PDB file of C-alpha atoms in Angstrom:
ATOM      1  CA  MET A   1      15.639 -30.746  -9.295  1.00 86.00           C
ATOM      2  CA  PRO A   2      12.184 -28.350  -8.899  1.00 91.00           C
ATOM      3  CA  ARG A   3       9.568 -30.239  -6.423  1.00 95.00           C
ATOM      4  CA  LEU A   4       6.811 -28.086  -8.427  1.00 96.00           C
ATOM      5  CA  THR A   5       6.288 -28.539 -11.700  1.00 95.00           C
ATOM      6  CA  ARG A   6       5.598 -25.816 -13.874  1.00 94.00           C
ATOM      7  CA  LEU A   7       2.583 -25.203 -15.356  1.00 94.00           C
ATOM      8  CA  THR A   8       1.541 -23.333 -18.952  1.00 92.00           C
ATOM      9  CA  PRO A   9      -1.938 -21.652 -19.899  1.00 93.00           C
ATOM     10  CA  ASP A  10      -2.499 -25.238 -21.745  1.00 92.00           C
ATOM     11  CA  THR A  11      -2.210 -26.936 -18.465  1.00 94.00           C
ATOM     12  CA  ALA A  12      -3.107 -24.482 -15.221  1.00 94.00           C
ATOM     13  CA  ALA A  13      -6.791 -24.141 -14.512  1.00 91.00           C
ATOM     14  CA  GLY A  14      -9.082 -21.448 -13.027  1.00 92.00           C
ATOM     15  CA  ALA A  15      -8.284 -18.134 -12.814  1.00 93.00           C
ATOM     16  CA  SER A  16      -4.055 -19.562 -12.962  1.00 93.00           C
ATOM     17  CA  ARG A  17      -4.914 -20.329 -16.899  1.00 93.00           C
ATOM     18  CA  GLY A  18      -6.048 -16.712 -17.555  1.00 94.00           C
ATOM     19  CA  LEU A  19      -3.198 -15.088 -15.606  1.00 94.00           C
ATOM     20  CA  LEU A  20      -0.530 -17.162 -17.645  1.00 94.00           C
ATOM     21  CA  ALA A  21      -2.407 -16.754 -20.644  1.00 93.00           C
ATOM     22  CA  ASP A  22      -2.174 -12.841 -20.074  1.00 93.00           C
ATOM     23  CA  LEU A  23       1.484 -13.097 -19.284  1.00 93.00           C
ATOM     24  CA  VAL A  24       2.192 -14.999 -22.201  1.00 91.00           C
ATOM     25  CA  SER A  25       0.896 -12.903 -24.509  1.00 92.00           C
ATOM     26  CA  ARG A  26       2.559  -9.323 -22.658  1.00 92.00           C
ATOM     27  CA  HIS A  27       5.432 -10.809 -22.306  1.00 89.00           C
ATOM     28  CA  GLY A  28       6.466 -14.458 -24.526  1.00 87.00           C
ATOM     29  CA  GLU A  29       7.952 -17.013 -22.106  1.00 86.00           C
ATOM     30  CA  ILE A  30       7.547 -16.373 -18.311  1.00 90.00           C
ATOM     31  CA  GLY A  31      10.265 -17.795 -15.993  1.00 91.00           C
ATOM     32  CA  ASP A  32       9.809 -21.109 -13.727  1.00 93.00           C
ATOM     33  CA  MET A  33       8.606 -19.465 -10.862  1.00 96.00           C
ATOM     34  CA  VAL A  34       5.675 -17.285 -12.580  1.00 96.00           C
ATOM     35  CA  SER A  35       4.763 -20.686 -13.711  1.00 95.00           C
ATOM     36  CA  THR A  36       5.249 -23.326 -10.912  1.00 96.00           C
ATOM     37  CA  MET A  37       3.014 -20.275  -8.903  1.00 97.00           C
ATOM     38  CA  ALA A  38       0.292 -20.882 -10.957  1.00 96.00           C
ATOM     39  CA  HIS A  39      -0.626 -23.571  -8.583  1.00 96.00           C
ATOM     40  CA  SER A  40      -2.072 -21.502  -6.383  1.00 96.00           C
ATOM     41  CA  PRO A  41      -3.644 -18.613  -7.913  1.00 96.00           C
ATOM     42  CA  ALA A  42      -4.021 -16.672  -5.284  1.00 96.00           C
ATOM     43  CA  VAL A  43       0.043 -16.275  -4.383  1.00 97.00           C
ATOM     44  CA  LEU A  44      -0.134 -15.882  -8.460  1.00 96.00           C
ATOM     45  CA  ASP A  45      -1.773 -12.643  -8.514  1.00 96.00           C
ATOM     46  CA  GLY A  46      -0.950 -12.105  -4.734  1.00 97.00           C
ATOM     47  CA  TYR A  47       2.772 -11.969  -5.824  1.00 97.00           C
ATOM     48  CA  LEU A  48       1.677 -10.090 -10.406  1.00 96.00           C
ATOM     49  CA  ARG A  49      -0.050  -7.315  -8.226  1.00 96.00           C
ATOM     50  CA  LEU A  50       2.750  -6.909  -5.143  1.00 97.00           C
ATOM     51  CA  SER A  51       5.320  -6.722  -7.906  1.00 96.00           C
ATOM     52  CA  ARG A  52       3.280  -4.134  -9.889  1.00 95.00           C
ATOM     53  CA  ALA A  53       2.440  -1.946  -6.900  1.00 96.00           C
ATOM     54  CA  MET A  54       5.964  -1.681  -5.917  1.00 96.00           C
ATOM     55  CA  GLY A  55       6.932  -1.042  -9.678  1.00 93.00           C
ATOM     56  CA  ARG A  56       5.571   2.430  -8.816  1.00 95.00           C
ATOM     57  CA  ALA A  57       7.656   2.757  -5.094  1.00 96.00           C
ATOM     58  CA  LYS A  58       9.762   6.131  -4.936  1.00 97.00           C
ATOM     59  CA  LEU A  59      12.532   4.248  -3.499  1.00 97.00           C
ATOM     60  CA  ASP A  60      15.700   4.136  -6.208  1.00 97.00           C
ATOM     61  CA  ARG A  61      16.123   1.114  -7.514  1.00 97.00           C
ATOM     62  CA  ARG A  62      19.845   0.816  -6.598  1.00 98.00           C
ATOM     63  CA  ILE A  63      19.083   0.985  -3.452  1.00 98.00           C
ATOM     64  CA  SER A  64      16.139  -1.771  -3.593  1.00 98.00           C
ATOM     65  CA  GLU A  65      18.483  -4.183  -5.265  1.00 98.00           C
ATOM     66  CA  ARG A  66      20.997  -3.943  -2.636  1.00 98.00           C
ATOM     67  CA  ILE A  67      18.377  -4.331  -0.446  1.00 98.00           C
ATOM     68  CA  SER A  68      16.603  -7.264  -2.071  1.00 98.00           C
ATOM     69  CA  ILE A  69      20.943  -9.006  -2.175  1.00 98.00           C
ATOM     70  CA  ALA A  70      20.456  -7.756   1.725  1.00 98.00           C
ATOM     71  CA  VAL A  71      17.314 -10.079   2.471  1.00 98.00           C
ATOM     72  CA  GLN A  72      18.073 -13.024   0.104  1.00 98.00           C
ATOM     73  CA  VAL A  73      21.638 -13.693   1.765  1.00 98.00           C
ATOM     74  CA  LEU A  74      20.610 -14.218   4.664  1.00 97.00           C
ATOM     75  CA  GLN A  75      16.914 -15.927   3.300  1.00 97.00           C
ATOM     76  CA  GLY A  76      18.860 -18.160   1.200  1.00 97.00           C
ATOM     77  CA  CYS A  77      17.167 -18.618  -2.339  1.00 97.00           C
ATOM     78  CA  GLY A  78      19.985 -18.243  -5.000  1.00 96.00           C
ATOM     79  CA  LEU A  79      17.565 -17.818  -7.723  1.00 95.00           C
ATOM     80  CA  CYS A  80      16.751 -14.490  -6.158  1.00 97.00           C
ATOM     81  CA  LEU A  81      20.268 -13.523  -5.647  1.00 97.00           C
ATOM     82  CA  ASP A  82      20.937 -13.909  -8.475  1.00 97.00           C
ATOM     83  CA  ALA A  83      18.279 -12.580  -9.902  1.00 96.00           C
ATOM     84  CA  HIS A  84      18.974  -9.125  -7.953  1.00 97.00           C
ATOM     85  CA  MET A  85      22.694  -9.071  -8.510  1.00 98.00           C
ATOM     86  CA  ARG A  86      22.389  -9.078 -12.534  1.00 97.00           C
ATOM     87  CA  ALA A  87      19.505  -6.454 -11.971  1.00 98.00           C
ATOM     88  CA  ALA A  88      22.253  -4.410  -9.714  1.00 98.00           C
ATOM     89  CA  ARG A  89      24.575  -4.733 -11.894  1.00 98.00           C
ATOM     90  CA  ALA A  90      22.476  -3.701 -14.806  1.00 98.00           C
ATOM     91  CA  LEU A  91      22.085  -1.008 -12.844  1.00 98.00           C
ATOM     92  CA  GLY A  92      25.432   0.690 -12.860  1.00 98.00           C
ATOM     93  CA  VAL A  93      26.017  -0.599  -8.902  1.00 98.00           C
ATOM     94  CA  ASP A  94      29.313  -1.057  -8.989  1.00 98.00           C
ATOM     95  CA  GLU A  95      30.438  -5.053  -7.245  1.00 98.00           C
ATOM     96  CA  GLU A  96      32.021  -3.986  -3.909  1.00 98.00           C
ATOM     97  CA  GLU A  97      28.555  -1.685  -3.227  1.00 98.00           C
ATOM     98  CA  ILE A  98      26.831  -5.593  -4.337  1.00 98.00           C
ATOM     99  CA  GLU A  99      29.528  -7.300  -1.746  1.00 98.00           C
ATOM    100  CA  ARG A 100      28.578  -5.007   0.749  1.00 98.00           C
ATOM    101  CA  ALA A 101      24.660  -4.962   0.016  1.00 98.00           C
ATOM    102  CA  ARG A 102      25.661  -9.338   0.455  1.00 98.00           C
ATOM    103  CA  ALA A 103      27.010  -8.676   3.891  1.00 98.00           C
ATOM    104  CA  GLY A 104      23.771  -6.095   4.585  1.00 98.00           C
ATOM    105  CA  THR A 105      25.502  -2.669   4.768  1.00 98.00           C
ATOM    106  CA  SER A 106      26.946  -0.207   2.015  1.00 98.00           C
ATOM    107  CA  ALA A 107      30.075   2.873   1.573  1.00 98.00           C
ATOM    108  CA  ASP A 108      27.278   5.751   1.500  1.00 98.00           C
ATOM    109  CA  PRO A 109      26.019   5.991   4.797  1.00 98.00           C
ATOM    110  CA  ALA A 110      22.605   6.796   4.300  1.00 98.00           C
ATOM    111  CA  THR A 111      21.754   2.966   1.104  1.00 98.00           C
ATOM    112  CA  ALA A 112      23.588   1.092   4.426  1.00 98.00           C
ATOM    113  CA  ALA A 113      20.675   2.977   7.403  1.00 98.00           C
ATOM    114  CA  ILE A 114      18.079   2.010   5.371  1.00 98.00           C
ATOM    115  CA  VAL A 115      19.814  -2.007   4.123  1.00 98.00           C
ATOM    116  CA  THR A 116      20.163  -2.021   7.980  1.00 98.00           C
ATOM    117  CA  LEU A 117      16.594  -0.719   8.530  1.00 98.00           C
ATOM    118  CA  ALA A 118      15.678  -3.460   5.709  1.00 98.00           C
ATOM    119  CA  LEU A 119      16.931  -6.342   7.796  1.00 98.00           C
ATOM    120  CA  GLN A 120      15.206  -5.126  10.677  1.00 98.00           C
ATOM    121  CA  ILE A 121      11.798  -5.545   9.043  1.00 98.00           C
ATOM    122  CA  TYR A 122      12.722  -9.310   7.794  1.00 98.00           C
ATOM    123  CA  ARG A 123      14.160 -10.509  11.209  1.00 97.00           C
ATOM    124  CA  GLU A 124      13.103  -8.232  14.184  1.00 97.00           C
ATOM    125  CA  PRO A 125      10.291  -5.027  12.807  1.00 97.00           C
ATOM    126  CA  THR A 126       9.833  -5.024  16.896  1.00 97.00           C
ATOM    127  CA  SER A 127      13.394  -3.649  17.004  1.00 97.00           C
ATOM    128  CA  ILE A 128      12.941  -0.840  15.013  1.00 98.00           C
ATOM    129  CA  THR A 129      13.033   2.673  16.470  1.00 97.00           C
ATOM    130  CA  ASP A 130      11.909   5.738  17.011  1.00 98.00           C
ATOM    131  CA  GLU A 131      15.485   7.582  16.188  1.00 97.00           C
ATOM    132  CA  GLN A 132      16.284   5.265  13.688  1.00 97.00           C
ATOM    133  CA  VAL A 133      13.045   5.929  11.271  1.00 98.00           C
ATOM    134  CA  THR A 134      14.256  10.289  12.810  1.00 98.00           C
ATOM    135  CA  ALA A 135      17.663   9.471  11.071  1.00 98.00           C
ATOM    136  CA  LEU A 136      16.748   8.229   7.580  1.00 98.00           C
ATOM    137  CA  ARG A 137      14.337  11.064   7.869  1.00 98.00           C
ATOM    138  CA  GLU A 138      17.964  13.063   7.949  1.00 98.00           C
ATOM    139  CA  HIS A 139      19.260  11.441   5.167  1.00 98.00           C
ATOM    140  CA  GLY A 140      16.674  12.750   3.358  1.00 98.00           C
ATOM    141  CA  TYR A 141      14.044   9.624   3.241  1.00 98.00           C
ATOM    142  CA  SER A 142      10.457  10.924   2.747  1.00 98.00           C
ATOM    143  CA  ASP A 143       7.990   8.529   4.885  1.00 98.00           C
ATOM    144  CA  ARG A 144       6.766   6.623   1.491  1.00 98.00           C
ATOM    145  CA  VAL A 145       9.740   5.621   0.726  1.00 98.00           C
ATOM    146  CA  ILE A 146      10.441   4.472   4.040  1.00 98.00           C
ATOM    147  CA  ALA A 147       6.946   2.696   4.090  1.00 98.00           C
ATOM    148  CA  ASP A 148       8.340   1.289   0.756  1.00 98.00           C
ATOM    149  CA  VAL A 149      10.697  -1.062   2.387  1.00 98.00           C
ATOM    150  CA  VAL A 150       8.396  -2.628   3.421  1.00 98.00           C
ATOM    151  CA  GLY A 151       6.566  -4.033   0.119  1.00 98.00           C
ATOM    152  CA  VAL A 152      10.241  -4.105  -0.706  1.00 98.00           C
ATOM    153  CA  VAL A 153      11.135  -6.789   1.833  1.00 98.00           C
ATOM    154  CA  ALA A 154       7.661  -8.891   1.516  1.00 98.00           C
ATOM    155  CA  LEU A 155       7.910  -9.399  -2.236  1.00 98.00           C
ATOM    156  CA  ASN A 156      11.941 -10.355  -1.412  1.00 98.00           C
ATOM    157  CA  ILE A 157      10.095 -13.153   1.717  1.00 98.00           C
ATOM    158  CA  LEU A 158       6.973 -13.921  -1.250  1.00 98.00           C
ATOM    159  CA  THR A 159       9.881 -14.648  -3.741  1.00 98.00           C
ATOM    160  CA  GLY A 160      12.057 -16.117  -1.688  1.00 98.00           C
ATOM    161  CA  ALA A 161      10.329 -18.734  -0.006  1.00 98.00           C
ATOM    162  CA  PHE A 162       8.370 -19.826  -2.909  1.00 98.00           C
ATOM    163  CA  ASN A 163      11.482 -20.345  -5.096  1.00 97.00           C
ATOM    164  CA  LEU A 164      12.689 -22.078  -2.089  1.00 97.00           C
ATOM    165  CA  LEU A 165       9.372 -24.272  -1.940  1.00 98.00           C
ATOM    166  CA  ALA A 166       9.032 -25.799  -4.867  1.00 97.00           C
ATOM    167  CA  GLY A 167      13.542 -26.431  -5.262  1.00 96.00           C
ATOM    168  CA  LEU A 168      13.587 -23.266  -8.196  1.00 96.00           C
ATOM    169  CA  THR A 169      17.652 -22.979  -8.533  1.00 92.00           C
ATOM    170  CA  PRO A 170      20.208 -21.483 -10.479  1.00 88.00           C
ATOM    171  CA  GLU A 171      21.133 -24.250 -11.794  1.00 80.00           C
ATOM    172  CA  ASN A 172      17.924 -25.718 -12.693  1.00 69.00           C
ATOM    173  CA  GLU A 173      15.711 -22.122 -14.038  1.00 65.00           C
ATOM    174  CA  THR A 174      14.924 -22.415 -17.874  1.00 62.00           C
ATOM    175  CA  GLY A 175      12.902 -19.693 -18.244  1.00 50.00           C
ATOM    176  CA  ALA A 176      13.578 -15.680 -17.928  1.00 42.00           C
TER     177      ALA A 176
END
């Protein structure tokens, strides 16, 4: 059972009222996470801005989704994990690669290397080495793409931690 209630444009206060009203007018129904984030206008606005910004990332979405899967396995947010596995499938990532992402790797050495980087950013960013970044460049990743990984991890930490705090699970999700 959720720990925090969903808000609507009618029940939200302050800046959250306007943010939710805008989202509803543009997208129709909004999901549990977003409507629950509205308890904190700062969190909701920060999530929306980071999410939009990461939409402009140069990191391939199929790789980004595998990173998200790997991070959410560690973080333990079932709602996020389910969403990212569905997104990966929709992008054509096969079941074997999804299972590899759940294990924090990939059959492709370049993808495995960047997933490894993402997990280090999540677990222990001080362990990242110059040689590791050089190897990522040798796999063809630009500095911009390498930097994008931090944003993907940060967005996953925010959404997963929020969902866990709020008690949002796949079993009690009511919206898209």
